[in-house]
Coordinates of C-alpha atoms in Angstrom, one line a residue:
M1 CA 119.8 110.8 135.9
K2 CA 116.7 112.7 134.8
K3 CA 118.0 112.1 131.3
I4 CA 118.7 108.7 131.6
I5 CA 115.0 108.1 132.8
I6 CA 113.6 110.3 129.9
T7 CA 115.6 108.0 127.5
V8 CA 114.4 104.7 129.1
F9 CA 110.8 106.0 129.2
A10 CA 111.2 106.9 125.4
L11 CA 112.6 103.5 124.5
F12 CA 109.9 101.7 126.7
S13 CA 107.3 103.7 124.7
F14 CA 108.6 102.8 121.6
L15 CA 109.0 99.1 122.3
T16 CA 105.4 99.1 123.7
S17 CA 104.1 101.2 120.9
Y18 CA 105.5 98.6 118.4
S19 CA 104.0 95.8 120.3
Q20 CA 100.5 97.4 120.1
S21 CA 101.0 98.0 116.5
E22 CA 102.0 94.3 115.9
A23 CA 98.6 93.4 118.0
I24 CA 96.5 95.7 115.9
L25 CA 98.0 94.3 112.7
S26 CA 97.2 90.7 113.7
K27 CA 93.7 91.7 114.2
Y28 CA 93.2 93.4 111.0
M29 CA 94.8 90.5 109.1
K30 CA 92.1 88.0 110.8
D31 CA 89.3 90.3 110.1
S32 CA 89.8 91.9 106.9
L33 CA 92.1 89.9 104.7
D34 CA 89.4 88.1 102.9
I35 CA 87.6 91.3 102.4
I36 CA 90.6 93.1 101.0
A37 CA 91.8 90.0 98.9
N38 CA 88.1 90.0 97.5
R39 CA 88.6 93.6 96.3
V40 CA 92.0 92.9 94.9
E41 CA 90.6 89.9 92.9
K42 CA 88.2 92.4 91.4
K43 CA 90.4 95.4 90.9
I44 CA 93.7 94.4 90.2
I45 CA 93.8 90.8 88.9
P46 CA 91.9 91.3 85.9
S47 CA 94.3 93.9 84.7
R48 CA 97.2 91.3 84.4
Y49 CA 97.5 91.5 80.5
M50 CA 100.7 89.5 80.4
E51 CA 99.5 86.3 82.2
Q52 CA 98.1 84.9 79.0
T53 CA 100.0 81.6 77.9
L54 CA 102.0 79.8 80.5
I55 CA 105.1 78.3 79.1
C56 CA 106.6 76.9 82.1
K57 CA 107.4 77.5 86.0
T58 CA 110.9 77.6 87.3
D59 CA 112.8 78.3 90.5
T60 CA 116.5 78.1 88.8
I61 CA 116.5 81.9 87.5
K62 CA 119.8 83.4 88.5
G63 CA 119.3 85.6 91.7
W64 CA 115.9 84.1 92.1
E65 CA 116.8 80.5 92.9
N66 CA 114.2 78.8 95.0
V67 CA 111.5 81.3 94.1
E68 CA 108.7 80.2 91.8
V69 CA 108.7 82.2 88.6
S70 CA 106.5 81.8 85.6
L71 CA 107.4 82.3 82.0
Y72 CA 104.5 83.8 80.0
Q73 CA 104.1 84.5 76.3
Y74 CA 101.5 87.1 75.6
K75 CA 99.9 88.9 72.5
V76 CA 100.5 92.7 72.8
H77 CA 97.4 94.4 72.5
G78 CA 96.3 95.9 69.1
T79 CA 99.4 94.1 67.5
D80 CA 100.6 90.6 66.2
I81 CA 103.5 90.7 68.4
L82 CA 104.1 87.9 70.6
A83 CA 106.3 88.6 73.8
K84 CA 107.7 86.6 76.6
V85 CA 108.3 87.5 80.2
Y86 CA 109.2 85.8 83.6
L87 CA 106.6 87.0 86.1
A88 CA 106.6 86.5 90.0
D89 CA 103.1 87.7 90.5
A90 CA 101.5 87.6 94.1
D91 CA 98.1 86.3 94.5
S92 CA 95.2 88.4 95.6
K93 CA 95.6 87.4 99.5
K94 CA 99.2 88.1 99.3
I95 CA 98.7 91.5 97.8
A96 CA 95.9 92.2 100.3
S97 CA 98.1 91.3 103.2
W98 CA 100.7 93.9 101.9
I99 CA 98.0 96.4 101.6
I100 CA 96.7 95.9 105.1
S101 CA 100.3 95.9 106.7
T102 CA 101.2 99.0 104.9
C103 CA 98.1 100.8 106.1
V104 CA 98.6 99.6 109.8
I105 CA 102.4 100.0 110.0
L106 CA 101.8 103.9 108.6
T107 CA 98.7 104.8 110.3
D108 CA 97.7 102.4 113.0
K109 CA 94.4 101.9 111.2
L110 CA 92.9 100.2 108.0
S111 CA 90.5 102.7 106.0
K112 CA 88.7 102.2 103.0
T113 CA 90.2 105.6 101.6
N114 CA 93.7 104.2 102.1
T115 CA 93.0 100.5 100.9
D116 CA 91.3 101.9 97.7
R117 CA 94.1 104.3 97.3
L118 CA 96.7 101.5 97.2
I119 CA 94.6 99.2 95.1
K120 CA 94.0 102.0 92.7
D121 CA 97.8 102.8 92.6
I122 CA 99.0 99.1 92.3
N123 CA 96.4 98.7 89.5
T124 CA 97.7 101.5 87.8
A125 CA 101.3 101.1 87.9
S126 CA 101.3 97.5 87.2
G127 CA 98.2 95.4 87.7
G128 CA 100.2 93.7 90.4
Q129 CA 102.6 92.2 87.8
F130 CA 106.3 91.7 88.8
P131 CA 108.7 91.2 85.6
V132 CA 111.5 89.3 86.9
K133 CA 113.0 89.2 83.3
G134 CA 111.5 90.0 80.0
M135 CA 109.8 92.3 77.5
V136 CA 106.8 94.4 78.7
Y137 CA 105.0 96.2 76.1
E138 CA 102.9 99.3 77.1
D139 CA 101.3 102.3 75.3
M140 CA 102.6 104.9 77.6
D141 CA 101.9 108.2 75.8
G142 CA 99.2 107.2 73.5
T143 CA 101.4 106.7 70.4
G144 CA 101.2 103.1 70.3
Q145 CA 103.0 100.0 72.0
K146 CA 106.5 100.2 73.0
V147 CA 108.8 97.6 74.2
Y148 CA 110.5 97.9 77.6
Y149 CA 113.0 95.6 79.1
F150 CA 112.6 94.7 82.7
K151 CA 114.9 93.0 85.2
D152 CA 114.2 92.3 88.9
G153 CA 111.1 94.6 88.9
V154 CA 112.7 97.7 87.3
T155 CA 113.1 99.2 83.6
V156 CA 116.6 98.5 82.2
F157 CA 118.2 100.2 79.3
L158 CA 120.3 97.7 77.1
K159 CA 123.5 98.3 74.9
E160 CA 122.4 95.7 72.7
K161 CA 118.6 95.3 72.1
N162 CA 116.6 92.4 70.7
P163 CA 112.7 92.2 71.7
D164 CA 112.5 88.7 70.8
D165 CA 115.7 87.2 72.8
I166 CA 115.3 87.3 76.7
S167 CA 119.0 86.4 77.1
V168 CA 120.0 89.9 76.1
I169 CA 118.7 91.1 79.5
N170 CA 121.7 90.4 81.6
D171 CA 124.1 92.5 83.7
S172 CA 126.8 92.9 81.4
N173 CA 124.3 94.3 78.8
I174 CA 122.7 97.0 80.8
E175 CA 123.6 100.4 80.2
R176 CA 121.3 102.1 82.9
V177 CA 118.7 101.4 85.4
G178 CA 115.3 103.0 85.5
K179 CA 113.7 104.8 88.2
Y180 CA 110.3 103.0 89.2
A181 CA 110.1 99.7 91.1
R182 CA 107.0 97.2 90.7
I183 CA 104.6 96.9 91.9
I184 CA 103.8 100.4 92.8
S185 CA 106.3 102.5 91.2
T186 CA 108.7 102.9 94.3
T187 CA 111.5 105.2 93.6
R188 CA 114.9 105.5 95.1
E189 CA 113.9 108.6 96.9
D190 CA 110.8 106.7 98.5
Y191 CA 113.0 104.0 99.7
I192 CA 115.6 106.2 101.3
R193 CA 112.9 108.5 102.7
R194 CA 111.5 105.5 104.7
F195 CA 114.5 103.2 105.4
G196 CA 117.4 105.5 105.4
D197 CA 120.3 106.5 103.3
S198 CA 121.6 103.6 101.1
N199 CA 123.6 103.2 98.1
L200 CA 120.7 102.8 95.3
A201 CA 122.9 104.4 92.3
G202 CA 122.7 102.1 89.2
M203 CA 122.6 98.2 89.5
E204 CA 122.4 98.5 93.4
W205 CA 118.7 99.5 92.9
L206 CA 118.0 96.1 91.2
K207 CA 119.5 94.4 94.0
V208 CA 117.5 96.0 96.6
V209 CA 114.2 95.9 94.7
K210 CA 114.9 92.1 94.1
E211 CA 115.7 91.2 97.7
E212 CA 112.9 93.2 99.3
Y213 CA 110.5 91.6 96.7
K214 CA 111.7 88.2 97.4
K215 CA 111.3 88.9 101.4
A216 CA 107.9 90.1 100.5
L217 CA 106.7 87.0 98.8
Q218 CA 107.2 85.3 102.2
S219 CA 105.9 87.9 104.2
D220 CA 102.7 89.9 105.0
R221 CA 104.9 93.1 104.4
N222 CA 106.2 94.6 101.2
N223 CA 108.7 97.3 102.2
L224 CA 108.6 98.8 98.6
I225 CA 104.9 99.4 99.1
I226 CA 105.5 100.8 102.5
A227 CA 108.2 103.2 101.2
W228 CA 106.0 104.3 98.2
A229 CA 103.0 105.0 100.7
N230 CA 105.0 106.7 103.6
G231 CA 103.6 110.2 103.5
K232 CA 100.9 109.4 100.7
I233 CA 98.2 107.7 102.5
E234 CA 96.2 109.3 105.2
P235 CA 97.8 109.3 108.8
S236 CA 96.1 108.4 112.0
A237 CA 96.2 111.3 114.6
D238 CA 96.4 109.7 118.2
V239 CA 94.9 112.0 120.8
I240 CA 97.8 112.3 123.5
V241 CA 97.3 113.9 126.7
K242 CA 100.1 114.5 129.0
K243 CA 100.1 115.5 132.6
S244 CA 102.6 115.8 135.6
I245 CA 101.4 116.1 139.2
T246 CA 103.1 116.2 142.5
N247 CA 101.5 115.2 145.8
K248 CA 101.7 116.6 149.1
D249 CA 104.8 114.2 149.9
G250 CA 106.5 115.8 147.0
V251 CA 106.5 112.8 144.8
N252 CA 106.0 113.4 141.0
L253 CA 103.9 111.2 139.0
Y254 CA 104.3 111.9 135.1
M255 CA 101.2 110.6 133.0
E256 CA 100.8 110.0 129.3
F257 CA 97.3 109.0 128.0
N258 CA 96.6 107.9 124.5
N259 CA 92.9 108.6 124.1
T260 CA 92.9 106.9 120.7
K261 CA 94.3 103.6 121.7
G262 CA 93.0 103.6 125.4
T263 CA 96.3 103.3 126.9
A264 CA 98.5 105.2 129.4
F265 CA 102.1 105.4 130.4
F266 CA 103.2 106.4 134.0
N267 CA 106.5 107.2 135.2
L268 CA 106.9 106.9 139.2
D269 CA 110.2 107.6 140.6
G270 CA 111.7 106.3 137.2
K271 CA 109.5 103.2 137.4
L272 CA 107.9 102.7 134.1
I273 CA 104.4 101.6 134.0
E274 CA 101.9 100.6 131.2
L275 CA 98.1 100.4 131.8
K276 CA 95.0 99.7 129.6
Q277 CA 91.7 101.6 130.2
D278 CA 89.0 99.9 131.8
T279 CA 85.2 100.5 131.5
T280 CA 83.8 102.4 134.4
A281 CA 80.4 103.8 135.2
S282 CA 82.0 106.8 136.3
G283 CA 85.5 108.2 136.5
I284 CA 88.8 106.9 135.0
K285 CA 90.3 103.8 135.4
Y286 CA 93.6 102.1 134.0
S287 CA 95.1 98.8 135.0
N288 CA 97.3 95.9 134.4
V289 CA 97.8 92.7 136.3
N290 CA 99.6 94.4 139.0
Y291 CA 98.8 98.1 138.7
E292 CA 95.7 100.2 139.0
F293 CA 95.3 104.0 138.3
T294 CA 91.9 105.6 139.0
E295 CA 90.7 109.0 139.0
W296 CA 87.4 109.9 140.7
H297 CA 86.1 113.3 142.0
G298 CA 89.4 114.9 141.7
E299 CA 91.3 112.1 143.7
I300 CA 94.0 110.4 141.9
T301 CA 95.3 107.0 143.0
L302 CA 97.8 104.5 141.9
K303 CA 98.0 101.2 143.5
K304 CA 100.4 98.4 143.3
D305 CA 99.1 94.7 144.2
G306 CA 96.0 96.6 146.0
K307 CA 98.4 99.0 147.9
N308 CA 98.3 102.7 147.4
I309 CA 101.8 103.9 146.1
F310 CA 100.6 107.3 145.0
I311 CA 97.8 109.6 146.2
H312 CA 96.8 112.9 144.9
K313 CA 93.8 115.2 146.0
N314 CA 93.0 118.4 144.5

């Protein structure tokens, strides 16, 4: 019975914590989206060197049906090379929403340190550009521009190469799939560490990256960014205080206070109760619609609908 109560209490705590995280996320989205989007607009968007000449927009690319993708032609820096690439680039507000949700999901807060880190690393990794299919030229080692073939946001290595022909980038011509996924260089290991063991070998990694990014374009969350940031951005350490007391009648009350969030959980005879902290002139008070907990001058009282259900005096 005790084991069942503990399990139920743990589940209740998890669900409540999830609900609180959603509420925190909603608040930060409302209060900070425009601010973060403005920083993204200044720090990331200008780095999009492949967004030069727009040739067309389409939503019929295989595997990307009903997702608007833009075909660009761009001049490779320092050369006369003209390259083509299909991009599914998110705007500044969408990227800002991904940054906010990543911070809140992983740390329960939104700090400038963490948002700066994500903005910097997205910009360094990709400029927020997501190549669906095409040629990406980069000078990775300082020896000059080199072409990298991309499909579904990941570098692919081809059997037959032709930097002037996008059609060579197809599943049957792919010899090997690269390691890093746009837009922040997420690895297979990052993804598994956050979301559990998966078959991400070879072409499976392309499928996962494609589906996660497509979902992200319709959402405030990007699991590829969350996976990369897991363990890299500064965590939030909630201050948790746990107590267990028994009154003169032999009744036990288990209490768990989250002093960071101003919440408390109680277990009284298997009944799980969640309360929020109230402001008081003195003492401690937590309450919800039905319950009220107070601690004042060493006397602890828990009430339900105005009636005492637990009293303990030191």
